Amino acid sequence: MPIDNDYFKNRQKQQSGGANNSSNNQNNQNGNYQPPFEPPELFKNFGKGSGVLYVVILLVVVLFMAKPYVIINSGEVGIKVTTGKYEKDPLQPGFHLYIPIIQKVITVDTKVRLINYKTSEAMSGFDSGIRINPAINILDARGLPVAIELTVQYRLLPHGAPTTIATWGLSWEDKIVNPVVRDIVRNVVGKYNAEQLPTKRNEIATQIENGIRDQIEALQGKPVSIESVQLREIVLPQKIKDQIERVQIANQEAQRVKYEVQRAKQEAEKKAALAKGEADKNRIEAQGRADAVTIEAKAQAQANKIIADSLTPKLLKMQQIEVQGKFNEALKVNRDAKIFLTPGGSTPNIWVDTKDRAKVSSAH
């Protein structure tokens, strides 16, 4: 005969109820009575709209966990991948939806980025847009080691970002920029001797920048733009530095000697110019005096010639008469005077006063 389970269940409820009643009576007697627990009104009515509430809660959880949207910031583009295939057109900055599980969005940075090639002693600092690589070690034309430090500024072009990432992957910088930079620097610097590098720095910097720019921007689709390349430092071996320093000191000494020689030469030329100027001055003054004497002599000769040409026999006769008249006047005053006539009757005639022999006069 089967056991009536309901009988045992009723007995357990009665016993449980009796225990609860005795406990409540005891609590009442002690003054610690607590009313039975009653659920809030919200949970009393929970069963009425529980289906809709379950659906809403499920949707919120799914949206929170799946996150079927993405926000692209300025200076970035998004690449939507649908079942493993990269879409050709990039997602521009803004809010975008996608289908979870089937699709995903890869965000890539299109701002200007830097690669600093530094020696190990100079490596410090970190920035998401700055990569620090070891300096580029090169052998010069004679096989001496040289290290080149430079900075390359570049950026991923937005319009071709999906193709670039699909072709080169997310580590595109190490596959596009870094190998080209190292190759160009080695090809350019390796043509020179270490001693020539400091003196040809500008020429070498221009060759490096043009070579990197031309080779990277010549890639199919032009995935990357080179903004600038700055050659910061050429690290030479110590013995080359010492040799260059000695050469510079020798050149400075040679320049100093050359300056002193040039200065002495200028001083000598200055003194020679002053002496020549003084000599020219004296010569010009002497020439001027000689020219003055010559001119005066020519003038005198010309005057004498004119006078000589003007002395005609009649004029001489007239002058003789004038002189004779003067003597006659003188004889009236001094009858003892002696008169000497020159031969031919020409002037001047000389007369002497016999009364005073110390007095001699000449009449013209």
Coordinates of C-alpha atoms in Angstrom, one line a residue:
M1 CA 0.0 0.0 0.0
P2 CA 1.6 3.3 -1.0
I3 CA 2.5 5.9 1.6
D4 CA 0.3 9.0 1.7
N5 CA 2.9 11.8 1.4
D6 CA 0.4 14.5 2.0
Y7 CA -0.2 13.3 5.5
F8 CA 3.6 13.7 6.3
K9 CA 3.7 17.1 4.6
N10 CA 0.7 18.4 6.7
R11 CA 2.3 17.0 9.9
Q12 CA 5.6 18.9 9.1
K13 CA 3.7 22.1 8.4
Q14 CA 1.9 21.8 11.7
Q15 CA 5.0 21.2 13.6
S16 CA 6.8 24.0 11.9
G17 CA 3.9 26.3 12.5
G18 CA 3.7 25.3 16.1
A19 CA 7.4 26.0 16.5
N20 CA 7.0 29.4 14.9
N21 CA 4.0 30.2 17.1
S22 CA 5.9 29.2 20.2
S23 CA 8.8 31.3 19.1
N24 CA 6.6 34.3 18.3
N25 CA 4.9 33.9 21.7
Q26 CA 8.3 33.9 23.3
N27 CA 9.3 37.0 21.4
N28 CA 6.1 38.7 22.3
Q29 CA 6.7 38.0 25.9
N30 CA 10.2 39.4 25.7
G31 CA 9.0 42.6 23.9
N32 CA 10.9 41.8 20.6
Y33 CA 8.0 41.1 18.3
Q34 CA 8.8 41.4 14.5
P35 CA 6.1 41.3 11.9
P36 CA 6.4 38.7 9.1
F37 CA 8.4 39.8 5.9
E38 CA 6.4 41.2 3.0
P39 CA 7.9 41.9 -0.5
P40 CA 7.8 45.4 -2.0
E41 CA 4.9 46.3 -4.3
L42 CA 7.3 46.2 -7.4
F43 CA 8.1 42.5 -6.8
K44 CA 4.4 41.8 -6.0
N45 CA 3.6 42.9 -9.5
F46 CA 6.7 41.5 -11.1
G47 CA 4.9 38.5 -12.6
K48 CA 2.5 40.7 -14.6
G49 CA 5.2 42.2 -17.0
S50 CA 8.2 40.0 -16.4
G51 CA 8.4 38.9 -20.0
V52 CA 8.9 42.4 -21.4
L53 CA 11.3 43.3 -18.6
Y54 CA 13.4 40.2 -19.3
V55 CA 13.7 41.1 -22.9
V56 CA 14.8 44.7 -22.1
I57 CA 17.4 43.5 -19.6
L58 CA 18.7 41.0 -22.1
L59 CA 19.1 43.7 -24.8
V60 CA 20.9 46.0 -22.5
V61 CA 23.3 43.3 -21.4
V62 CA 23.9 42.3 -25.1
L63 CA 24.6 45.9 -26.1
F64 CA 26.9 46.4 -23.1
M65 CA 28.9 43.3 -23.8
A66 CA 28.9 43.4 -27.6
K67 CA 29.3 47.2 -28.0
P68 CA 28.2 47.4 -31.7
Y69 CA 29.4 50.9 -32.2
V70 CA 32.7 52.8 -32.3
I71 CA 33.7 56.5 -32.0
I72 CA 36.5 57.6 -34.3
N73 CA 38.4 60.7 -33.0
S74 CA 40.0 63.4 -35.1
G75 CA 43.4 62.4 -36.5
E76 CA 42.2 58.8 -36.8
V77 CA 40.4 56.7 -39.3
G78 CA 38.5 53.4 -38.9
I79 CA 38.9 50.3 -41.0
K80 CA 35.8 48.1 -41.0
V81 CA 36.5 44.4 -41.4
T82 CA 33.6 42.2 -42.5
T83 CA 34.1 38.5 -42.1
G84 CA 37.9 39.1 -42.4
K85 CA 37.7 41.4 -45.5
Y86 CA 38.9 45.0 -45.2
E87 CA 36.5 47.5 -46.7
K88 CA 38.1 49.9 -49.1
D89 CA 36.7 53.2 -47.8
P90 CA 37.9 54.3 -44.3
L91 CA 35.6 55.4 -41.6
Q92 CA 36.0 59.1 -40.9
P93 CA 35.9 60.7 -37.4
G94 CA 32.5 60.4 -35.8
F95 CA 30.0 57.7 -34.5
H96 CA 29.7 54.5 -36.5
L97 CA 27.7 51.3 -36.0
Y98 CA 28.7 47.8 -36.9
I99 CA 27.5 44.2 -36.5
P100 CA 29.3 42.4 -33.7
I101 CA 30.8 39.0 -34.3
I102 CA 30.4 39.5 -38.1
Q103 CA 32.2 42.9 -38.3
K104 CA 34.9 44.7 -36.3
V105 CA 36.5 48.2 -36.6
I106 CA 40.3 48.8 -36.5
T107 CA 41.3 52.3 -35.5
V108 CA 44.5 53.6 -36.9
D109 CA 46.4 56.9 -36.2
T110 CA 46.8 59.3 -39.1
K111 CA 48.5 62.1 -37.2
V112 CA 52.2 63.0 -37.8
R113 CA 54.5 60.5 -36.1
L114 CA 58.2 60.5 -35.4
I115 CA 61.0 58.0 -35.5
N116 CA 64.0 59.1 -33.5
Y117 CA 67.2 57.3 -34.3
K118 CA 69.4 57.8 -31.2
T119 CA 72.5 56.3 -29.6
S120 CA 71.8 54.1 -26.5
E121 CA 73.1 56.9 -24.2
A122 CA 70.6 59.4 -25.6
M123 CA 67.5 57.1 -25.5
S124 CA 64.9 58.4 -23.0
G125 CA 61.2 59.3 -22.9
F126 CA 58.1 57.7 -24.4
D127 CA 55.2 58.9 -26.5
S128 CA 52.6 57.0 -28.4
G129 CA 53.4 59.1 -31.5
I130 CA 57.2 58.8 -31.1
R131 CA 59.2 55.7 -31.8
I132 CA 62.8 55.5 -30.6
N133 CA 65.2 53.3 -32.6
P134 CA 68.9 52.8 -32.2
A135 CA 71.2 55.1 -34.2
I136 CA 72.1 53.9 -37.7
N137 CA 75.6 52.4 -37.7
I138 CA 77.5 52.7 -40.9
L139 CA 81.0 52.1 -42.3
D140 CA 82.5 55.0 -44.2
A141 CA 84.4 54.7 -47.5
R142 CA 87.5 53.5 -45.6
G143 CA 85.6 51.0 -43.4
L144 CA 85.6 53.2 -40.2
P145 CA 82.4 53.0 -38.1
V146 CA 80.1 56.0 -38.0
A147 CA 76.8 56.4 -36.2
I148 CA 74.0 58.7 -37.6
E149 CA 71.3 60.2 -35.5
L150 CA 68.3 61.6 -37.3
T151 CA 64.5 62.2 -36.9
V152 CA 61.9 61.3 -39.5
Q153 CA 58.5 62.8 -39.4
Y154 CA 55.8 60.9 -41.4
R155 CA 52.1 60.1 -41.4
L156 CA 49.8 57.4 -42.7
L157 CA 47.6 58.9 -45.5
P158 CA 43.9 58.4 -44.5
H159 CA 42.5 57.6 -48.0
G160 CA 44.7 54.6 -48.5
A161 CA 44.8 53.4 -44.8
P162 CA 42.6 50.2 -45.4
T163 CA 44.8 49.1 -48.3
T164 CA 48.0 49.9 -46.4
I165 CA 46.9 47.9 -43.4
A166 CA 45.7 45.1 -45.5
T167 CA 49.0 44.9 -47.4
W168 CA 51.5 45.7 -44.7
G169 CA 49.7 45.0 -41.5
L170 CA 49.5 47.0 -38.3
S171 CA 53.3 47.1 -38.1
W172 CA 53.5 49.0 -41.3
E173 CA 56.1 51.5 -39.9
D174 CA 58.7 48.7 -39.4
K175 CA 58.0 47.5 -43.0
I176 CA 57.8 50.7 -44.9
V177 CA 59.6 53.6 -43.1
N178 CA 62.4 52.0 -41.0
P179 CA 64.0 49.8 -43.7
V180 CA 64.0 52.6 -46.3
V181 CA 65.6 55.1 -43.8
R182 CA 68.4 52.7 -42.9
D183 CA 69.1 51.7 -46.5
I184 CA 69.2 55.3 -47.8
V185 CA 71.4 56.5 -44.9
R186 CA 73.9 53.7 -45.5
N187 CA 74.0 54.3 -49.2
V188 CA 74.6 58.1 -48.9
V189 CA 77.0 58.2 -45.9
G190 CA 79.0 55.2 -47.1
K191 CA 80.3 57.2 -50.1
Y192 CA 82.3 59.6 -47.9
N193 CA 85.3 59.4 -45.6
A194 CA 84.6 60.1 -42.0
E195 CA 86.7 63.3 -42.1
Q196 CA 84.5 64.7 -44.9
L197 CA 81.2 64.2 -43.1
P198 CA 81.2 67.3 -40.8
T199 CA 82.1 69.6 -43.7
K200 CA 79.5 68.1 -46.1
R201 CA 76.8 67.9 -43.5
N202 CA 74.2 70.0 -45.4
E203 CA 74.8 68.2 -48.6
I204 CA 74.5 64.7 -46.9
A205 CA 71.3 65.8 -45.1
T206 CA 69.7 66.9 -48.4
Q207 CA 70.6 63.6 -50.1
I208 CA 69.2 61.6 -47.2
E209 CA 65.9 63.4 -47.1
N210 CA 65.4 63.4 -50.9
G211 CA 66.3 59.7 -51.1
I212 CA 63.9 58.7 -48.3
R213 CA 61.0 60.8 -49.6
D214 CA 61.4 59.6 -53.2
Q215 CA 61.6 55.9 -52.4
I216 CA 58.7 55.8 -49.9
E217 CA 56.3 58.1 -51.8
A218 CA 57.0 56.0 -54.9
L219 CA 55.3 53.0 -53.4
Q220 CA 52.1 51.9 -55.0
G221 CA 49.2 53.9 -53.7
K222 CA 51.5 56.3 -51.9
P223 CA 50.6 54.9 -48.4
V224 CA 52.8 57.2 -46.4
S225 CA 53.7 60.9 -46.6
I226 CA 57.2 62.0 -45.4
E227 CA 56.9 65.3 -43.7
S228 CA 60.6 66.0 -42.9
V229 CA 63.9 64.3 -42.2
Q230 CA 66.4 66.1 -39.9
L231 CA 70.0 65.0 -39.6
R232 CA 70.8 65.7 -35.9
E233 CA 74.2 64.2 -35.2
I234 CA 77.1 62.5 -36.9
V235 CA 78.9 60.4 -34.3
L236 CA 82.5 59.8 -35.4
P237 CA 85.2 57.5 -33.9
Q238 CA 87.3 59.2 -31.2
K239 CA 90.5 59.0 -33.3
I240 CA 88.7 60.7 -36.2
K241 CA 87.5 63.4 -33.8
D242 CA 91.1 63.9 -32.6
Q243 CA 92.4 64.1 -36.1
I244 CA 89.7 66.6 -37.2
E245 CA 90.5 68.7 -34.1
R246 CA 94.2 68.7 -35.0
V247 CA 93.4 69.7 -38.6
Q248 CA 91.1 72.4 -37.3
I249 CA 93.9 73.7 -35.0
A250 CA 96.4 73.6 -37.9
N251 CA 93.9 75.4 -40.2
Q252 CA 93.3 78.1 -37.5
E253 CA 97.0 78.6 -37.1
A254 CA 97.5 78.8 -40.9
Q255 CA 94.6 81.3 -41.1
R256 CA 96.3 83.3 -38.3
V257 CA 99.6 83.3 -40.1
K258 CA 97.9 84.2 -43.4
Y259 CA 96.2 87.0 -41.6
E260 CA 99.4 88.3 -40.2
V261 CA 101.1 88.1 -43.6
Q262 CA 98.2 89.8 -45.2
R263 CA 98.3 92.5 -42.5
A264 CA 102.1 93.0 -42.9
K265 CA 101.6 93.2 -46.7
Q266 CA 98.9 95.8 -46.2
E267 CA 101.1 97.8 -43.9
A268 CA 104.0 97.6 -46.4
E269 CA 101.6 98.6 -49.2
K270 CA 100.3 101.5 -47.1
K271 CA 103.9 102.8 -46.4
A272 CA 104.8 102.4 -50.1
A273 CA 101.7 104.2 -51.1
L274 CA 102.6 107.0 -48.6
A275 CA 106.2 107.2 -49.9
K276 CA 105.1 107.2 -53.5
G277 CA 102.6 109.9 -52.7
E278 CA 105.2 112.0 -51.0
A279 CA 107.6 111.4 -53.9
D280 CA 104.9 112.3 -56.4
K281 CA 104.2 115.4 -54.4
N282 CA 107.9 116.4 -54.4
R283 CA 108.2 115.6 -58.1
I284 CA 105.1 117.6 -58.9
E285 CA 106.3 120.5 -56.8
A286 CA 109.8 120.4 -58.4
Q287 CA 108.2 120.1 -61.9
G288 CA 106.0 123.0 -61.0
R289 CA 109.0 125.2 -60.0
A290 CA 110.9 124.1 -63.1
D291 CA 107.9 124.8 -65.2
A292 CA 107.6 128.2 -63.6
V293 CA 111.3 129.0 -64.2
T294 CA 110.9 127.8 -67.8
I295 CA 107.9 129.9 -68.3
E296 CA 109.5 132.9 -66.7
A297 CA 112.6 132.4 -68.8
K298 CA 110.6 132.0 -72.0
A299 CA 108.6 135.2 -71.1
Q300 CA 111.9 137.1 -70.4
A301 CA 113.4 135.8 -73.6
Q302 CA 110.2 136.8 -75.5
A303 CA 110.4 140.2 -73.9
N304 CA 114.0 140.6 -74.7
K305 CA 113.3 139.5 -78.2
I306 CA 110.5 142.0 -78.4
I307 CA 112.8 144.7 -77.0
A308 CA 115.6 143.8 -79.3
D309 CA 113.3 143.8 -82.3
S310 CA 112.2 147.3 -81.2
L311 CA 115.7 148.8 -80.9
T312 CA 116.0 150.4 -84.3
P313 CA 118.9 152.8 -85.2
K314 CA 116.6 155.8 -85.0
L315 CA 115.4 154.7 -81.5
L316 CA 119.0 154.3 -80.3
K317 CA 119.9 157.7 -81.8
M318 CA 117.0 159.2 -79.9
Q319 CA 118.1 157.5 -76.6
Q320 CA 121.7 158.7 -77.1
I321 CA 120.4 162.3 -77.5
E322 CA 118.3 161.9 -74.3
V323 CA 121.4 160.7 -72.4
Q324 CA 123.6 163.4 -73.8
G325 CA 121.0 165.9 -72.7
K326 CA 121.2 164.5 -69.1
F327 CA 125.0 164.8 -69.2
N328 CA 124.7 168.3 -70.3
E329 CA 122.4 169.1 -67.5
A330 CA 124.8 167.5 -65.1
L331 CA 127.8 169.5 -66.4
K332 CA 125.9 172.7 -65.8
V333 CA 126.0 171.8 -62.1
N334 CA 129.4 170.1 -61.9
R335 CA 131.8 171.4 -64.5
D336 CA 134.7 169.2 -63.2
A337 CA 133.0 166.0 -63.9
K338 CA 134.6 163.6 -66.3
I339 CA 132.5 161.8 -68.9
F340 CA 133.4 158.4 -70.5
L341 CA 131.7 157.6 -73.7
T342 CA 131.3 154.0 -74.7
P343 CA 132.5 153.1 -78.2
G344 CA 130.1 153.7 -80.9
G345 CA 128.2 156.2 -78.9
S346 CA 125.8 153.7 -77.3
T347 CA 124.5 154.1 -73.8
P348 CA 125.2 154.0 -70.9
N349 CA 127.8 156.7 -70.6
I350 CA 129.7 156.9 -67.3
W351 CA 130.7 160.1 -65.6
V352 CA 132.7 160.7 -62.5
D353 CA 132.5 163.7 -60.2
T354 CA 136.1 164.9 -59.6
K355 CA 135.2 166.9 -56.5
D356 CA 134.1 163.8 -54.6
R357 CA 136.0 160.7 -55.9
A358 CA 134.1 158.4 -53.5
K359 CA 130.9 159.3 -55.2
V360 CA 130.3 157.4 -58.4
S361 CA 127.1 157.6 -60.3
S362 CA 125.7 155.9 -63.3
A363 CA 123.3 157.6 -65.5
H364 CA 121.0 155.7 -67.8

